[in-house]
């Protein structure tokens, strides 16, 4: 179907009505996702999808004679609402529920009608999962899913979707194909590596690759994560992502090195970042290093806050002895400040 054929998209519904081909009209409007997508997204087509649906609804006369007529009319009413509201993002669980209720065609239609390429891919994958959970043949081929992923505008988002697809393909289809998909995802990541952004997308790919148990691919993605993080100006995001990477990869030494590099470049007045970086060291059982880093802070108030954060993190992990030790170091330093604040101005 040529999406540039304006006459076809503008007048086909009209000609079907004039020819009395109502069944074909209803099928076109309700069972052709690509027709709906093109009509809803192409502003150059004057005759809107909504107008086509309204014309189809007008073909029904009271009283309705059959259950099939009632069902078709209800679906057309839904399609009319969709054309007016362009449909909001429908949840993956709702789509899966439709499949389990044996309303597979409706689930597929709604998946195709998601408002942006990213949401559309995730919706299609959710429907695909539901079919597999029911031990039914999935409705979408690898080629069809790849076409939808290729429509996603940003390489980081394409990489995440390719990794999602790879993980699913490894579970149900071919491991070798899933590895090729991950290689494609890595190529997409490389297209945007100079931007030093979208760290979360790279980490999302890393988590999917971890499930594939391929050490070489895992290292390739991990190195790209480090490249992104090292160029980031957001220290908090830097540390948070590295904590997650440590938990995923088990790389304690690399994490500690990264925190040291951040801390050496920190701004003394950035109270939140100082406390955040130091307290998170406790998460990876680096209490002694966290304590040393806190005590090195020159600003007394910042030092006290950092020690308090360490104590809170230790308490969170029920390491009460270390929590008490941190408070014992914080309290004597806080008392002079308290006294100063109590003095009249």
Coordinates of C-alpha atoms in Angstrom, one line a residue:
X1 CA 0.0 0.0 0.0
X2 CA 1.5 3.3 -1.2
X3 CA 1.3 5.7 1.7
X4 CA 1.9 8.6 -0.7
X5 CA -1.3 7.8 -2.7
X6 CA -3.4 10.6 -1.4
X7 CA -6.4 9.8 -3.6
X8 CA -6.5 6.2 -2.4
X9 CA -6.5 7.2 1.3
X10 CA -8.9 10.1 0.8
X11 CA -11.6 8.4 -1.3
X12 CA -11.4 4.6 -0.9
X13 CA -14.0 4.6 2.0
X14 CA -16.3 6.8 -0.1
X15 CA -16.2 4.4 -3.1
X16 CA -16.8 1.3 -0.9
X17 CA -19.9 3.0 0.5
X18 CA -21.2 4.0 -2.9
X19 CA -20.6 0.4 -4.1
X20 CA -22.5 -1.0 -1.2
X21 CA -19.4 -2.9 0.0
X22 CA -20.1 -2.3 3.7
X23 CA -18.4 -5.5 4.9
X24 CA -15.2 -4.5 3.1
X25 CA -15.5 -1.0 4.6
X26 CA -15.8 -2.3 8.1
X27 CA -12.9 -4.6 7.6
X28 CA -10.8 -1.8 6.2
X29 CA -11.5 0.4 9.2
X30 CA -11.2 -2.2 11.9
X31 CA -8.8 -4.8 10.7
X32 CA -6.1 -2.8 8.8
X33 CA -3.7 -1.2 11.4
X34 CA -1.5 0.3 8.7
X35 CA -4.5 2.1 7.2
X36 CA -5.5 3.6 10.6
X37 CA -1.9 4.6 11.4
X38 CA -1.4 6.3 8.0
X39 CA -4.8 8.1 8.2
X40 CA -4.2 9.3 11.7
X41 CA -0.7 10.5 11.2
X42 CA -0.8 12.0 7.7
X43 CA -2.1 15.6 7.9
X44 CA -2.0 16.0 4.1
X45 CA -4.9 13.6 3.7
X46 CA -8.0 15.8 4.0
X47 CA -10.5 13.1 4.5
X48 CA -9.7 12.0 8.1
X49 CA -9.9 8.5 9.5
X50 CA -12.6 9.9 11.9
X51 CA -14.7 11.0 8.9
X52 CA -14.5 7.5 7.4
X53 CA -15.5 5.9 10.7
X54 CA -18.5 8.3 11.1
X55 CA -19.6 7.5 7.6
X56 CA -19.4 3.8 8.5
X57 CA -21.4 4.3 11.7
X58 CA -24.1 6.1 9.7
X59 CA -24.7 2.9 7.7
X60 CA -26.3 1.3 10.8
X61 CA -30.1 1.7 11.3
X62 CA -32.2 0.9 14.4
X63 CA -33.0 -1.7 15.4
X64 CA -29.8 -3.7 15.0
X65 CA -30.6 -7.2 13.8
X66 CA -27.6 -9.4 14.9
X67 CA -25.0 -9.7 17.6
X68 CA -22.4 -9.2 14.9
X69 CA -23.8 -5.8 14.0
X70 CA -23.8 -4.8 17.6
X71 CA -20.1 -5.8 18.0
X72 CA -19.1 -4.0 14.8
X73 CA -20.9 -0.9 15.8
X74 CA -19.2 -0.9 19.2
X75 CA -15.8 -1.3 17.6
X76 CA -16.5 1.5 15.2
X77 CA -17.5 3.8 18.2
X78 CA -14.2 2.9 19.8
X79 CA -12.4 3.7 16.6
X80 CA -14.2 7.0 16.4
X81 CA -13.0 7.9 19.9
X82 CA -9.5 6.9 19.0
X83 CA -9.5 9.2 16.0
X84 CA -10.5 12.1 18.2
X85 CA -8.1 11.5 21.0
X86 CA -5.3 9.8 19.0
X87 CA -5.3 7.2 21.8
X88 CA -3.2 7.5 24.9
X89 CA -0.6 5.0 25.9
X90 CA -2.4 1.8 26.9
X91 CA -0.6 -0.4 29.4
X92 CA 1.1 -3.6 28.5
X93 CA -1.0 -5.5 31.1
X94 CA -4.2 -4.3 29.5
X95 CA -3.1 -5.5 26.1
X96 CA -2.1 -8.9 27.6
X97 CA -5.5 -9.2 29.3
X98 CA -7.2 -8.7 25.9
X99 CA -5.3 -11.6 24.5
X100 CA -6.2 -13.8 27.4
X101 CA -9.8 -12.8 26.9
X102 CA -9.6 -14.1 23.4
X103 CA -9.8 -10.6 22.0
X104 CA -6.5 -11.0 20.1
X105 CA -7.4 -8.8 17.1
X106 CA -8.4 -6.0 19.3
X107 CA -5.1 -6.2 21.2
X108 CA -3.2 -6.1 18.0
X109 CA -5.1 -3.1 16.7
X110 CA -4.6 -1.2 19.9
X111 CA -0.9 -2.1 19.9
X112 CA -0.5 -0.7 16.4
X113 CA -2.4 2.5 17.4
X114 CA 0.0 3.5 20.1
X115 CA 0.9 7.2 19.7
X116 CA 4.6 7.0 19.1
X117 CA 7.0 4.4 17.7
X118 CA 8.6 3.6 21.1
X119 CA 5.3 2.9 22.7
X120 CA 4.1 0.9 19.7
X121 CA 7.1 -1.4 19.8
X122 CA 6.7 -2.1 23.6
X123 CA 3.0 -2.7 23.0
X124 CA 3.7 -5.2 20.2
X125 CA 6.2 -7.0 22.3
X126 CA 3.6 -7.2 25.2
X127 CA 1.1 -8.8 22.8
X128 CA 3.7 -11.1 21.5
X129 CA 4.5 -12.2 25.1
X130 CA 0.8 -12.9 25.8
X131 CA 0.5 -15.1 22.7
X132 CA 3.5 -17.1 23.9
X133 CA 2.1 -17.4 27.4
X134 CA -1.0 -18.9 25.9
X135 CA 1.1 -21.3 23.8
X136 CA -0.2 -19.7 20.6
X137 CA 1.8 -18.8 17.5
X138 CA 3.0 -15.2 18.0
X139 CA 1.3 -12.8 15.5
X140 CA 4.5 -10.8 14.5
X141 CA 7.5 -12.0 12.6
X142 CA 11.0 -10.9 13.5
X143 CA 11.1 -8.8 10.3
X144 CA 7.8 -7.0 11.2
X145 CA 9.1 -6.2 14.7
X146 CA 12.4 -4.9 13.2
X147 CA 10.5 -2.7 10.8
X148 CA 8.7 -1.1 13.8
X149 CA 11.9 -0.7 15.7
X150 CA 13.6 1.0 12.7
X151 CA 10.8 3.6 12.8
X152 CA 12.0 4.8 16.3
X153 CA 13.7 8.1 15.7
X154 CA 16.6 8.0 18.2
X155 CA 19.4 5.5 18.2
X156 CA 19.4 5.1 22.0
X157 CA 15.8 4.1 22.0
X158 CA 16.2 1.8 19.0
X159 CA 19.0 0.1 21.0
X160 CA 16.8 -0.5 24.0
X161 CA 14.0 -2.0 21.9
X162 CA 16.5 -4.2 20.0
X163 CA 17.8 -5.5 23.3
X164 CA 14.3 -6.2 24.5
X165 CA 13.6 -8.1 21.4
X166 CA 16.9 -10.0 21.7
X167 CA 16.1 -11.1 25.2
X168 CA 12.7 -12.4 24.1
X169 CA 14.1 -14.1 21.1
X170 CA 16.7 -15.9 23.2
X171 CA 14.0 -17.3 25.5
X172 CA 11.7 -18.5 22.8
X173 CA 13.4 -18.7 19.4
X174 CA 17.1 -18.5 18.4
X175 CA 20.1 -17.6 20.7
X176 CA 22.2 -16.8 17.7
X177 CA 19.6 -14.4 16.3
X178 CA 19.4 -12.7 19.7
X179 CA 23.1 -12.2 19.7
X180 CA 22.9 -10.5 16.2
X181 CA 20.2 -8.3 17.6
X182 CA 22.4 -7.2 20.5
X183 CA 25.2 -6.5 18.0
X184 CA 22.8 -4.2 16.1
X185 CA 21.8 -2.6 19.5
X186 CA 25.5 -1.9 20.2
X187 CA 25.8 -0.3 16.7
X188 CA 22.9 2.0 17.5
X189 CA 24.5 3.0 20.8
X190 CA 27.7 3.9 19.0
X191 CA 25.8 6.4 16.8
X192 CA 25.1 8.6 19.8
X193 CA 28.2 8.0 22.0
X194 CA 29.6 11.5 21.4
X195 CA 26.5 13.1 23.1
X196 CA 27.2 11.8 26.6
X197 CA 23.5 11.5 27.3
X198 CA 20.9 8.8 27.6
X199 CA 22.9 6.8 30.1
X200 CA 19.8 5.1 31.2
X201 CA 19.3 3.6 27.7
X202 CA 22.8 2.1 27.7
X203 CA 22.2 0.6 31.1
X204 CA 18.9 -0.8 29.9
X205 CA 20.8 -2.6 27.1
X206 CA 23.3 -3.8 29.7
X207 CA 20.6 -5.4 31.8
X208 CA 19.2 -7.3 28.8
X209 CA 22.6 -8.5 27.7
X210 CA 23.3 -9.7 31.2
X211 CA 20.4 -12.2 30.8
X212 CA 21.9 -13.6 27.6
X213 CA 25.0 -14.9 29.4
X214 CA 27.5 -13.7 26.7
X215 CA 30.6 -12.3 28.4
X216 CA 32.0 -10.6 25.2
X217 CA 28.7 -8.8 24.4
X218 CA 28.4 -7.8 28.1
X219 CA 31.8 -6.2 28.2
X220 CA 31.2 -4.3 24.9
X221 CA 28.0 -2.7 26.4
X222 CA 29.7 -2.1 29.7
X223 CA 32.5 -0.2 28.1
X224 CA 30.0 2.0 26.3
X225 CA 28.2 2.7 29.6
X226 CA 31.5 3.9 31.1
X227 CA 32.1 6.1 28.0
X228 CA 28.7 7.7 28.5
X229 CA 29.1 8.2 32.2
X230 CA 32.6 9.6 32.0
X231 CA 31.3 12.4 29.8
X232 CA 28.3 13.2 32.0
X233 CA 28.2 16.4 33.9
X234 CA 25.6 15.0 36.3
X235 CA 27.5 13.5 39.2
X236 CA 24.4 12.2 40.9
X237 CA 23.3 10.3 37.8
X238 CA 26.9 9.1 37.3
X239 CA 27.1 7.5 40.8
X240 CA 23.5 6.1 40.7
X241 CA 24.2 4.4 37.4
X242 CA 27.6 3.0 38.5
X243 CA 26.0 1.6 41.7
X244 CA 23.5 -0.2 39.5
X245 CA 26.3 -1.4 37.2
X246 CA 28.2 -2.6 40.2
X247 CA 25.3 -4.6 41.4
X248 CA 24.8 -6.1 37.9
X249 CA 28.4 -6.8 37.1
X250 CA 30.0 -7.2 40.5
X251 CA 32.7 -4.7 39.8
X252 CA 33.5 -3.2 43.2
X253 CA 37.0 -2.0 42.4
X254 CA 35.8 0.0 39.3
X255 CA 33.0 1.5 41.2
X256 CA 35.3 2.8 44.0
X257 CA 37.6 4.2 41.4
X258 CA 34.8 6.1 39.7
X259 CA 33.6 7.5 43.0
X260 CA 37.1 8.7 43.8
X261 CA 37.3 10.5 40.5
X262 CA 34.0 12.2 41.1
X263 CA 35.0 13.2 44.6
X264 CA 38.3 14.6 43.4
X265 CA 36.3 16.9 41.1
X266 CA 33.5 17.8 43.4
X267 CA 32.5 21.3 44.3
X268 CA 32.9 21.9 48.0
X269 CA 29.6 23.8 48.1
X270 CA 27.6 21.0 46.5
X271 CA 26.3 19.6 49.7
X272 CA 23.8 17.2 48.2
X273 CA 26.3 15.6 45.8
X274 CA 28.9 15.2 48.5
X275 CA 26.5 13.5 50.9
X276 CA 24.9 11.4 48.2
X277 CA 28.2 10.1 46.8
X278 CA 29.6 9.2 50.2
X279 CA 26.6 7.5 51.6
X280 CA 26.2 5.4 48.5
X281 CA 29.6 3.9 49.2
X282 CA 27.9 2.1 52.1
X283 CA 25.7 0.3 49.6
X284 CA 28.7 -1.6 48.3
X285 CA 30.2 -2.3 51.7
X286 CA 32.9 0.4 51.4
X287 CA 32.2 1.9 54.8
X288 CA 35.8 2.7 55.7
X289 CA 36.3 4.6 52.5
X290 CA 33.0 6.4 52.9
X291 CA 34.1 7.5 56.4
X292 CA 37.5 8.7 55.2
X293 CA 35.9 10.7 52.4
X294 CA 33.4 12.3 54.7
X295 CA 36.1 13.3 57.2
X296 CA 38.1 14.9 54.4
X297 CA 35.4 17.5 53.7
X298 CA 36.6 20.9 54.8
X299 CA 33.2 22.5 55.3
X300 CA 32.1 21.4 58.9
X301 CA 28.4 21.5 58.1
X302 CA 28.8 19.5 55.0
X303 CA 31.0 17.0 56.9
X304 CA 28.3 16.5 59.6
X305 CA 25.6 16.0 56.9
X306 CA 27.8 13.4 55.1
X307 CA 28.4 11.5 58.4
X308 CA 24.7 11.6 59.1
X309 CA 24.0 10.1 55.6
X310 CA 26.4 7.4 56.3
X311 CA 24.8 6.6 59.6
X312 CA 21.4 6.5 57.9
X313 CA 22.6 4.1 55.2
X314 CA 24.2 1.8 57.8
X315 CA 21.0 1.7 59.8
X316 CA 19.1 0.8 56.6
X317 CA 21.3 -2.3 56.3
X318 CA 21.0 -3.0 60.0
X319 CA 24.7 -2.3 60.6
X320 CA 24.1 -0.6 63.9
X321 CA 27.7 -0.6 65.1
X322 CA 28.9 1.4 62.1
X323 CA 25.9 3.7 62.3
X324 CA 26.7 4.5 65.9
X325 CA 30.3 5.1 65.1
X326 CA 29.3 7.5 62.3
X327 CA 27.0 9.4 64.7
X328 CA 29.7 9.5 67.4
X329 CA 31.9 11.3 64.8
X330 CA 29.1 13.6 63.7
X331 CA 27.7 14.8 67.0
X332 CA 30.8 16.5 68.5
X333 CA 31.3 18.4 65.2
X334 CA 27.6 19.4 65.2
X335 CA 27.5 20.7 68.8
X336 CA 29.5 23.9 68.2
X337 CA 27.3 24.7 65.3
X338 CA 24.2 24.2 67.4
X339 CA 25.6 26.5 70.1
X340 CA 26.4 29.1 67.5
X341 CA 22.8 29.0 66.2
X342 CA 21.4 29.4 69.7
X343 CA 23.3 32.6 70.4
X344 CA 21.3 35.8 70.0
X345 CA 22.2 37.9 67.0

